[in-house]
Coordinates of C-alpha atoms and ligand atoms in Angstrom, one line a residue:
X1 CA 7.5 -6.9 34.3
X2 CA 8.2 -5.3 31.2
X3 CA 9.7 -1.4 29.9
X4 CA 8.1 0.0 27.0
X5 CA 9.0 2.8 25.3
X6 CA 8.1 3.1 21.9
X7 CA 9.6 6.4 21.4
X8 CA 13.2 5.6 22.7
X9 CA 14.5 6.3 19.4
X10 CA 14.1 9.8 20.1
X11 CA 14.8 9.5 23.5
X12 CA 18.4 8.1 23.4
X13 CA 19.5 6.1 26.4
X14 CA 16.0 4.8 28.1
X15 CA 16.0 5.7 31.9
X16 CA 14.0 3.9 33.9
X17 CA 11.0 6.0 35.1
X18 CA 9.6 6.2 38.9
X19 CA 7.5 3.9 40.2
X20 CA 3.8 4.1 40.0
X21 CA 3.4 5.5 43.9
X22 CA 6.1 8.2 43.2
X23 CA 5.2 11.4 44.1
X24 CA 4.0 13.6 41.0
X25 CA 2.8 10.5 39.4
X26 CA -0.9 11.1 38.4
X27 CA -3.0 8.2 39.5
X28 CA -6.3 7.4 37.4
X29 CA -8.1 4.0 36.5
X30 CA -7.6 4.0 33.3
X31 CA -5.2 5.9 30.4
X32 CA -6.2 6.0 27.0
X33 CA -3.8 7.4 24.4
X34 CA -5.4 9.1 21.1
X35 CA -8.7 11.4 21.2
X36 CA -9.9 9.9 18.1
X37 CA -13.7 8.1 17.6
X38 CA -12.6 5.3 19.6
X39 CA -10.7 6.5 21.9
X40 CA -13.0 9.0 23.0
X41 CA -15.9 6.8 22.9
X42 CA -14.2 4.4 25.3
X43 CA -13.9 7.8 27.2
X44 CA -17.6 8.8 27.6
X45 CA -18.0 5.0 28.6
X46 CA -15.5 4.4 31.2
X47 CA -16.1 7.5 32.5
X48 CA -20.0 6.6 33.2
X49 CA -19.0 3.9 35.1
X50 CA -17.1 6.2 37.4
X51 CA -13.7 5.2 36.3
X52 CA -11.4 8.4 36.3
X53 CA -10.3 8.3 32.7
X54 CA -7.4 10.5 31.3
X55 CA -7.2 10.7 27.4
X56 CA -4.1 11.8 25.9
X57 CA -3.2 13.1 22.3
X58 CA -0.5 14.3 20.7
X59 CA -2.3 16.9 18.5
X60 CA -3.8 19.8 19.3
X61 CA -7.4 19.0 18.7
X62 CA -9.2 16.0 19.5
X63 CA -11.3 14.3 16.3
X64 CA -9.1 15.7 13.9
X65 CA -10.2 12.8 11.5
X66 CA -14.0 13.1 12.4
X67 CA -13.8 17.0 11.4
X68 CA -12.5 16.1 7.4
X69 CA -14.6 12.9 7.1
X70 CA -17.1 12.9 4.9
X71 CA -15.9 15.7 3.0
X72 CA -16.8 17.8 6.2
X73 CA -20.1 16.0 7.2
X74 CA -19.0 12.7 9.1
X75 CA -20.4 9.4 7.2
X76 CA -20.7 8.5 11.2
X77 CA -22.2 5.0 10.4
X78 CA -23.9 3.0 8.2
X79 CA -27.6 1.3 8.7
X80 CA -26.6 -1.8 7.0
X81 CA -23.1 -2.6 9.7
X82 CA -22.9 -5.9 9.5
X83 CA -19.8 -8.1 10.5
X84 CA -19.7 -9.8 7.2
X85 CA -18.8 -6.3 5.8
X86 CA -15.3 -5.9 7.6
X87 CA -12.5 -7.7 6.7
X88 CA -9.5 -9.7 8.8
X89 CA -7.3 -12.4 9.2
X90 CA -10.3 -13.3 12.3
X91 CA -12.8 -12.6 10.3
X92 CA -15.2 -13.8 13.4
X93 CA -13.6 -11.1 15.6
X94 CA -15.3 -8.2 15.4
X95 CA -19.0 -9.8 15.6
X96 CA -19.4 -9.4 19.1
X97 CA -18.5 -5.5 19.3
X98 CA -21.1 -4.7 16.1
X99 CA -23.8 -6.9 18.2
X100 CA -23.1 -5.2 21.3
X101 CA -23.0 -1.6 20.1
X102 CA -24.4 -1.5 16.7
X103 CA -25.4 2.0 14.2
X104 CA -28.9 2.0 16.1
X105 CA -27.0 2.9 19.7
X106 CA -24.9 5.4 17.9
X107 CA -28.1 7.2 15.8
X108 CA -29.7 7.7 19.1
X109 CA -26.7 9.4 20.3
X110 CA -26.9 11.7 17.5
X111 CA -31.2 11.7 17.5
X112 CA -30.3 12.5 21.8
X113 CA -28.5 15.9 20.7
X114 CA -30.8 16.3 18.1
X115 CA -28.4 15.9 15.6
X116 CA -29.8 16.4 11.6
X117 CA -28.6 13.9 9.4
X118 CA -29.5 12.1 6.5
X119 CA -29.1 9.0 4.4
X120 CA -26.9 9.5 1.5
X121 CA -27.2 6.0 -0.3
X122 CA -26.4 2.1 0.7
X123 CA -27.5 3.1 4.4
X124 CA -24.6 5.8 4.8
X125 CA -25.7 8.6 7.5
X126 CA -24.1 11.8 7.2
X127 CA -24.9 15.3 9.0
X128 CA -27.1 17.5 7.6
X129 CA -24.5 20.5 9.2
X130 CA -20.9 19.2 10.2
X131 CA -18.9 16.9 11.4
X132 CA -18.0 19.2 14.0
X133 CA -21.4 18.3 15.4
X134 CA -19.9 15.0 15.8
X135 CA -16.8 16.0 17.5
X136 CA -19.0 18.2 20.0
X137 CA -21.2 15.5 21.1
X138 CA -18.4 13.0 21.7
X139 CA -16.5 16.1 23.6
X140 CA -19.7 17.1 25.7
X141 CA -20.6 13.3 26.3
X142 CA -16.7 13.0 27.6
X143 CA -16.9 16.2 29.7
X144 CA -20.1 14.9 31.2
X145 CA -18.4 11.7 32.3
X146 CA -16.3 13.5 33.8
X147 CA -13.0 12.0 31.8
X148 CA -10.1 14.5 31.2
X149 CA -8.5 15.0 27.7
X150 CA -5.2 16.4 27.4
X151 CA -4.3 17.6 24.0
X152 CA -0.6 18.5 22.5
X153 CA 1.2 15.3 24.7
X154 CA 3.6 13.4 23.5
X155 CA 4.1 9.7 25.3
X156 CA 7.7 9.2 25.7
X157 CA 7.4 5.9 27.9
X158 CA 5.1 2.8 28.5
X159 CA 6.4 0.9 32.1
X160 CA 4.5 -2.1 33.2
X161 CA 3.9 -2.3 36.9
X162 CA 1.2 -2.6 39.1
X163 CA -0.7 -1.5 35.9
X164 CA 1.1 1.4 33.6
X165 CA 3.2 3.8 34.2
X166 CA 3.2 6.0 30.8
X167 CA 6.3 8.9 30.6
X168 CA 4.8 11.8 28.9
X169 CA 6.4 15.4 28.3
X170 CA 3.9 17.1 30.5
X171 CA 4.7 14.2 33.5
X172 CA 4.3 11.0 34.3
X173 CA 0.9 9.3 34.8
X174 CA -0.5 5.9 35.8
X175 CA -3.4 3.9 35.9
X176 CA -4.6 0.1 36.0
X177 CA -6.0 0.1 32.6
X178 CA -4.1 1.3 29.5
X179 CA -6.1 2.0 26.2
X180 CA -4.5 2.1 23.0
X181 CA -6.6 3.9 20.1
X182 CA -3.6 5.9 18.0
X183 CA -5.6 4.7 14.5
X184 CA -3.8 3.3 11.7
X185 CA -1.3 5.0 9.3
X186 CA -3.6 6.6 7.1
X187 CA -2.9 10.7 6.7
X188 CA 0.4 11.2 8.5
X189 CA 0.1 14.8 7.8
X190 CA -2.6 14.8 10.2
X191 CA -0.8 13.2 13.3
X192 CA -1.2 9.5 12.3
X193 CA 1.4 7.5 13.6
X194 CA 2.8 3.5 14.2
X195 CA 2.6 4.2 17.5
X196 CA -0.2 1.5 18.5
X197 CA 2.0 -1.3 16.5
X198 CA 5.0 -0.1 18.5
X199 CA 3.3 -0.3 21.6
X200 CA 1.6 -3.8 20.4
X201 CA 5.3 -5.4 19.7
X202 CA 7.2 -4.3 22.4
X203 CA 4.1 -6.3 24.2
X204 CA 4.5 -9.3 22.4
X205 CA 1.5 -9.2 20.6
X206 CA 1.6 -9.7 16.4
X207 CA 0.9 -7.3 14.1
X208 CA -0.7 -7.9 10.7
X209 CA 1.6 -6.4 8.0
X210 CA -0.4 -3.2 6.9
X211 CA -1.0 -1.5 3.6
X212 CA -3.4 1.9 2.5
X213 CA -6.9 0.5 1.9
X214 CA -10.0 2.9 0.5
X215 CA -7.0 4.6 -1.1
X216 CA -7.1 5.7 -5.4
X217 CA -4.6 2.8 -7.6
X218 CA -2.5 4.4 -9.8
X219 CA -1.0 3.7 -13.0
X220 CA 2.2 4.4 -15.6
X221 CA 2.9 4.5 -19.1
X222 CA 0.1 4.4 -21.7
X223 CA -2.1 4.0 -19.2
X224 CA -1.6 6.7 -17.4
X225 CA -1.8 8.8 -20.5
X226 CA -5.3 7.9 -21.2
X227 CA -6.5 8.2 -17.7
X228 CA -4.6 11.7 -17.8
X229 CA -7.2 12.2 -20.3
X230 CA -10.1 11.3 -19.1
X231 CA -9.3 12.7 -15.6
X232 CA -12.4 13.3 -14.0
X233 CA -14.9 11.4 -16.1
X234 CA -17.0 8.9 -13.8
X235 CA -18.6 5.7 -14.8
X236 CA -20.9 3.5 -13.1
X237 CA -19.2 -0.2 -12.9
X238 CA -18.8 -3.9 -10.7
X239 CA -14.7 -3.4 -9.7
X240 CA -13.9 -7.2 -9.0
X241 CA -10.5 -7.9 -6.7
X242 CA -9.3 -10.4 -4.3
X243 CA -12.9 -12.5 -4.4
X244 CA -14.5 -8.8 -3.6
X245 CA -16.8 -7.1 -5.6
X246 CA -18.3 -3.3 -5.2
X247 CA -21.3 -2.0 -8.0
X248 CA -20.3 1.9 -7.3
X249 CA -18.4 4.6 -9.6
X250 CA -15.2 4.5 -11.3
X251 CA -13.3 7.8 -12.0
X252 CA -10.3 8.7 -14.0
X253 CA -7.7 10.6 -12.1
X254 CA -4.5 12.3 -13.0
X255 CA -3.1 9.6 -11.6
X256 CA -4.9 6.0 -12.5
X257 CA -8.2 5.2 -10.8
X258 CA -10.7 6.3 -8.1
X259 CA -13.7 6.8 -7.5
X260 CA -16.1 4.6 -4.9
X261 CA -16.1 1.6 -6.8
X262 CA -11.8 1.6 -6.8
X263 CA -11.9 2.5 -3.5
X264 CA -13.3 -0.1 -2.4
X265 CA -11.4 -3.0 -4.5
X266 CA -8.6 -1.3 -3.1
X267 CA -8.5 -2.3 0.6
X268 CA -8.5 -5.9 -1.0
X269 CA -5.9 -5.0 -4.1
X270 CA -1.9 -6.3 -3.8
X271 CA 0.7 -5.4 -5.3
X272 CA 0.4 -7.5 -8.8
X273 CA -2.8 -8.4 -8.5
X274 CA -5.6 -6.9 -11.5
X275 CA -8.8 -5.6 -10.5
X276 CA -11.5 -6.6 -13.2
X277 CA -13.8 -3.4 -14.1
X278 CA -17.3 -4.1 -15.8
X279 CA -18.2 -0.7 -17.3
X280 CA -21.8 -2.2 -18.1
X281 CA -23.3 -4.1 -15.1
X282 CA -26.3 -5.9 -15.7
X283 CA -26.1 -5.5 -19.8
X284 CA -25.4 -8.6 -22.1
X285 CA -23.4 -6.4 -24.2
X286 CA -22.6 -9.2 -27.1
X287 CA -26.2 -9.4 -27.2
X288 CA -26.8 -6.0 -27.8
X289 CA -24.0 -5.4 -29.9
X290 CA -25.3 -8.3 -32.1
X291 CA -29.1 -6.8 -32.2
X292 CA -27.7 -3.3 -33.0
X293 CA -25.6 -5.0 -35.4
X294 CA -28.7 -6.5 -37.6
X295 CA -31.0 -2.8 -36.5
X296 CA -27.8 -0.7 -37.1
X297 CA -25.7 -1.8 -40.0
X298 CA -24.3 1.8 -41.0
X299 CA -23.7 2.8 -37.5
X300 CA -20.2 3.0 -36.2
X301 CA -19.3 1.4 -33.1
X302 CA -18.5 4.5 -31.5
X303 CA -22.1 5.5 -32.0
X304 CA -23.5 3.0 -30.9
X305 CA -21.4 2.5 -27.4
X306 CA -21.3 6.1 -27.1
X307 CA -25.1 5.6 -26.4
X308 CA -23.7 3.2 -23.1
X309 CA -20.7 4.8 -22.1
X310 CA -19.3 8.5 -21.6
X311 CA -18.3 9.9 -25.5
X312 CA -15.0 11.2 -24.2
X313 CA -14.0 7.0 -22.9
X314 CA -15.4 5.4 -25.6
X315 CA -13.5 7.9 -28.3
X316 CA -10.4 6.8 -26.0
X317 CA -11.1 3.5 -26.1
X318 CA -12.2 3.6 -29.8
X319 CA -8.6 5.4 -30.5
X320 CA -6.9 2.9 -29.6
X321 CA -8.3 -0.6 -28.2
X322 CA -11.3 -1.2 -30.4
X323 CA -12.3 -1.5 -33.8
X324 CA -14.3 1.7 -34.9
X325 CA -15.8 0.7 -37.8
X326 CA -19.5 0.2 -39.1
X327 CA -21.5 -2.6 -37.4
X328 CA -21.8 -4.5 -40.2
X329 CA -18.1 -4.7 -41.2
X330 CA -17.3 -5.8 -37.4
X331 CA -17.6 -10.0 -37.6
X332 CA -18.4 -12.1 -34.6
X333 CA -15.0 -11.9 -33.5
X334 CA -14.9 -8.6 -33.3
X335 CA -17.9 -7.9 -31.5
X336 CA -17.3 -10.6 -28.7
X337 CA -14.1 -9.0 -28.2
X338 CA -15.5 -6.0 -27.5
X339 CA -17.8 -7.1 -25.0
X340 CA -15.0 -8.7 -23.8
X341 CA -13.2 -5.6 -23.0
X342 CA -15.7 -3.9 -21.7
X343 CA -17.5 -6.1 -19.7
X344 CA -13.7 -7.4 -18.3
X345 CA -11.6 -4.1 -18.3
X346 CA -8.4 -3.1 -17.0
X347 CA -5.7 -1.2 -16.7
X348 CA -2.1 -2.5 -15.4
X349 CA -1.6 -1.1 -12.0
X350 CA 1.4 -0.2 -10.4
X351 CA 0.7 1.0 -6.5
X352 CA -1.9 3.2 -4.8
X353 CA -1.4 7.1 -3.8
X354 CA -0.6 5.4 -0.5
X355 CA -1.2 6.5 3.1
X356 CA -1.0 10.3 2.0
X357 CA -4.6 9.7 0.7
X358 CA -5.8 6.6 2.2
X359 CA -9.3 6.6 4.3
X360 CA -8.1 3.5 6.5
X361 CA -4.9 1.0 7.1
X362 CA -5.6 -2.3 6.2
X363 CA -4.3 -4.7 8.5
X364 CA -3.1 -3.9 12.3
X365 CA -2.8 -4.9 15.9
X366 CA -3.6 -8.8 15.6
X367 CA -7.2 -9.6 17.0
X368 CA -5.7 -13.0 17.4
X369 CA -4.1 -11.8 20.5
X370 CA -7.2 -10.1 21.7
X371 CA -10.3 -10.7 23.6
X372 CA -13.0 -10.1 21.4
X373 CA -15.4 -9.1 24.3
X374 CA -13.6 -6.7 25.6
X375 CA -10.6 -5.9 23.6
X376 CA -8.2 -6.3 26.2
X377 CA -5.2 -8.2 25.2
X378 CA -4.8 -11.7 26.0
X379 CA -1.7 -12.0 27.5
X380 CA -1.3 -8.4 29.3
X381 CA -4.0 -8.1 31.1
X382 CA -4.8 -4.1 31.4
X383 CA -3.7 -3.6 28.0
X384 CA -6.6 -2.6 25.2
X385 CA -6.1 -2.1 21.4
X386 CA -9.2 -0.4 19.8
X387 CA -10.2 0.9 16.2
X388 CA -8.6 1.7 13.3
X389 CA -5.2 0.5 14.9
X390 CA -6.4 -3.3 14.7
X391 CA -6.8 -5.8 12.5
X392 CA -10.8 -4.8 11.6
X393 CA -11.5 -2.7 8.2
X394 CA -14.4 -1.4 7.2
X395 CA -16.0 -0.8 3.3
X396 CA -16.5 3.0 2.7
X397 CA -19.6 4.3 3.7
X398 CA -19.4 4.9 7.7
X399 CA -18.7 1.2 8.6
X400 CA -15.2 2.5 9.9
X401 CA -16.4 4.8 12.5
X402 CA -19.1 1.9 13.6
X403 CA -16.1 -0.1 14.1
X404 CA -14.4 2.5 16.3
X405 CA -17.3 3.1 18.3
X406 CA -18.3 -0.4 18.7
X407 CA -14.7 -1.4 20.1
X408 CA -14.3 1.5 22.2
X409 CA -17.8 0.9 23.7
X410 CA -16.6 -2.7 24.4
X411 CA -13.3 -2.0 25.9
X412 CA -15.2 1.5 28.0
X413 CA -17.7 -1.1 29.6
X414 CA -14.4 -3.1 31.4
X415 CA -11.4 -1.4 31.6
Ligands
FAD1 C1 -10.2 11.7 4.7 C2 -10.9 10.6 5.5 C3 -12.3 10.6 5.5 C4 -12.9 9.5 6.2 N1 -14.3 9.5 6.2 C5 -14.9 8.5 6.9 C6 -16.3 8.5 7.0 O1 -17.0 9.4 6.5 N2 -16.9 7.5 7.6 C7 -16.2 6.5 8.2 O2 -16.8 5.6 8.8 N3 -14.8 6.5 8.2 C8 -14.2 7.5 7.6 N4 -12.8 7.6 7.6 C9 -12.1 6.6 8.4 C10 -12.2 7.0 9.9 O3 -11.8 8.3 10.0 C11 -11.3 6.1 10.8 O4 -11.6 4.8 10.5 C12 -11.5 6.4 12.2 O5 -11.2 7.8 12.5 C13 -10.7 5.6 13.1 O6 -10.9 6.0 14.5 P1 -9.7 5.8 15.5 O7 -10.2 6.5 16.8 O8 -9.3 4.4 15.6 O9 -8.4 6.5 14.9 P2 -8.2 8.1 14.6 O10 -9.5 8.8 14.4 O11 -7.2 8.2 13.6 O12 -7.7 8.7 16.0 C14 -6.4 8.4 16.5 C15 -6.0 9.5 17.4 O13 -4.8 9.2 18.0 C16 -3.9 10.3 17.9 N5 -2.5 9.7 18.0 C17 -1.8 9.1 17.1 N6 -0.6 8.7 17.5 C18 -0.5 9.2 18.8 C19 0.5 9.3 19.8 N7 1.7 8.7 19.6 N8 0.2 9.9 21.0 C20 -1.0 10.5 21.2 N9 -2.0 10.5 20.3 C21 -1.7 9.9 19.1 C22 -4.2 10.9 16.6 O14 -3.8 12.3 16.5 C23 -5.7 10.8 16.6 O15 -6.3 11.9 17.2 C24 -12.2 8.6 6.9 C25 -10.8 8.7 7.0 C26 -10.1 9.7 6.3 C27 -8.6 9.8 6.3

């Protein structure tokens, strides 16, 4: 038997809470704590199996994250979900869930409530309306199950025995089957918390060291300067990191670098590491440089890559990192190492805007200790870690929330 109580540091001395039969003690099947995508999808599905399901959250709406994604209109999956697009340390892990509940399940939920949506690009679905369309159909779907979600309640307590025994400051409740679905760490300012990794610990399961992913890199120095000054110019690009690479947008902030395409290469970026930028996918650029070389002998360079790139980067770059002269006084040398820079760009990087802006948390609960079937972990039986609070991230582009429905479908069908 085991006490858990990932608050006690606020708590003080832990006191040892009643036993599960006590009287006052609300008995249901199953607990699950956070009212996010996956929690309350493992709602709507425990709950149609007849399992009395209480959800409980610590803010004082449920789907707070659903209601800001994509930029107001959900990006609640993506047609092209595959397995191979989410990364782990058990990579394998997550197959089962996206076979088992995949975007097709979730589009008929939205197509069932007649739902508009539409695809953006690269298979992302978004609402024609608002994600609070989302939010409604997960909270009448939960409703019609019959599971009970109880918003602004803080758990104080976690006691194993004869299933869980969870403190809260509106009472003490209990159930065979505890759910954990807190998310990751991504927007604390919106009530995102460790909580699941506390929880996770104190139950001997590992934890994979986290860090922001889909989060903007930022920069210092010179190079800050001259993204300063190109703050919101965009260029399409291939952004190469960590044996990754995304053909999307790149964008000067006032900060570094966003943009999809950064994005991205962030959720596999370190600390240290370079991410390679090719600001002219699918163009030989020595080639071309050569041919406008022999058509264009007068031309500056600037001209002539001003007719590739924005005029504001290429007068940057010109400025400062390349030789702006005529074509024909730039030798070979020259001209190859401009299409090196260009084709292989970067800027030194010295962090990312962190969790204050990131989409997702990279890294997690530790699938390793998990069954991939049904999420439960392996050596507490009763105990379930779903969504963004494991070890599974999603690319931008509604693969996240696929993940957080798939896994609380999976865990909802046998908890
Ligand atoms: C700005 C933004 C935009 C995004 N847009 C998209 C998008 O368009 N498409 C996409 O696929 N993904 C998107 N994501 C990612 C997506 O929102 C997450 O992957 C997804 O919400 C994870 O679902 P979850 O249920 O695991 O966690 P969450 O949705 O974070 O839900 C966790 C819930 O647990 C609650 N909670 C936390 N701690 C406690 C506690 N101690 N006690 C009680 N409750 C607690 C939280 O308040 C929250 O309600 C976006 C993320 C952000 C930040």
């Amino acid at each position: 038997m085991h006490d858990f109580h990932p608050m006690a540091h606020r708590l003080g001395a832990v006191t040892t809470p009643p036993h599960n039969s006590a009287p006052g003690v609300e008995q249901y099947d199953v607990i699950i704590i956070g009212a996010g995508a996956a929690g309350i999808m493992c709602a709507i599905e425990a709950g149609r199996r007849g399992r009395r399901v209480l959800v409980l959250e610590h803010a004082n709406k449920a789907g707070k994250k659903i209601l800001i994604s994509g930029g107001g209109r959900c990006n609640f999956t993506n047609v092209y979900a595959t397995p191979d697009s989410y990364q782990s340390q058990n990579k394998s892990f997550c197959v089962s869930a996206l076979t088992r509940y995949t975007s097709q399940d979730f589009i008929a939920l939205v197509e069932k409530r007649r739902i508009a949506y539409h695809e953006k690009k690269l298979g992302q679905l978004f609402c024609n309306g608002s994600a609070k369309e989302i939010v409604r159909l997960l909270l009448d779907e939960a409703e019609a199950a019959n599971a009970t979600i109880r918003l602004e309640c803080e758990v104080t307590s976690i006691r194993r025995a004869d299933g869980f025994l969870i403190g809260t400051d509106m009472g003490s409740v209990a159930a065979g089957s505890l759910v954990v679905a807190t998310g990751g760490l991504s927007i604390p300012q919106m009530g995102a918390t460790g909580f699941a990794y506390a929880v996770a610990q104190q139950f001997g399961l590992n934890v994979v060291p986290t860090r922001p992913g889909l989060v903007p890199l930022t920069t210092g120095g010179q190079a800050l300067a001259f993204c300063r000054r190109l703050a919101g110019v965009s260029i399409p690009c291939i952004a190469s990191c960590g044996g990754a690479s995304f053909t999307e947008n790149l964008l000067f902030t006032h900060k570094g670098i966003s943009g999809p395409a950064i994005l991205q290469v962030s959720s596999y970026w370190q600390q240290g590491e370079q991410v390679h930028i090719d600001l002219l996918p699918g163009l030989d650029l020595l080639n071309h440089l050569k041919e406008q070389q022999a058509a264009r002998p007068r031309a500056e360079l600037q001209t002539i890559l001003s007719a590739l790139l924005p005029k504001s980067f290429v007068e940057a770059m010109c400025e400062t990192f390349l030789p702006n002269r005529a074509m024909a006084q730039l030798s070979f040398k020259d001209i190859s190492a401009v299409a090196d820079t260009l084709k292989d760009w970067s800027i030194p990087l010295n962090g990312t805007e962190g969790y204050r802006t990131a989409e997702v948390t990279v890294g997690g609960v530790d699938t390793r200790g998990l069954s991939s079937k049904t999420m439960e972990a392996l050596e507490v039986s009763g105990l379930f870690f779903i969504g963004e609070a494991v070890d599974v991230t999603g690319p931008l582009g509604g693969h996240n929330f696929q993940w957080a429905w798939a896994s609380g479908y999976c865990a909802g069908q046998c908890v």
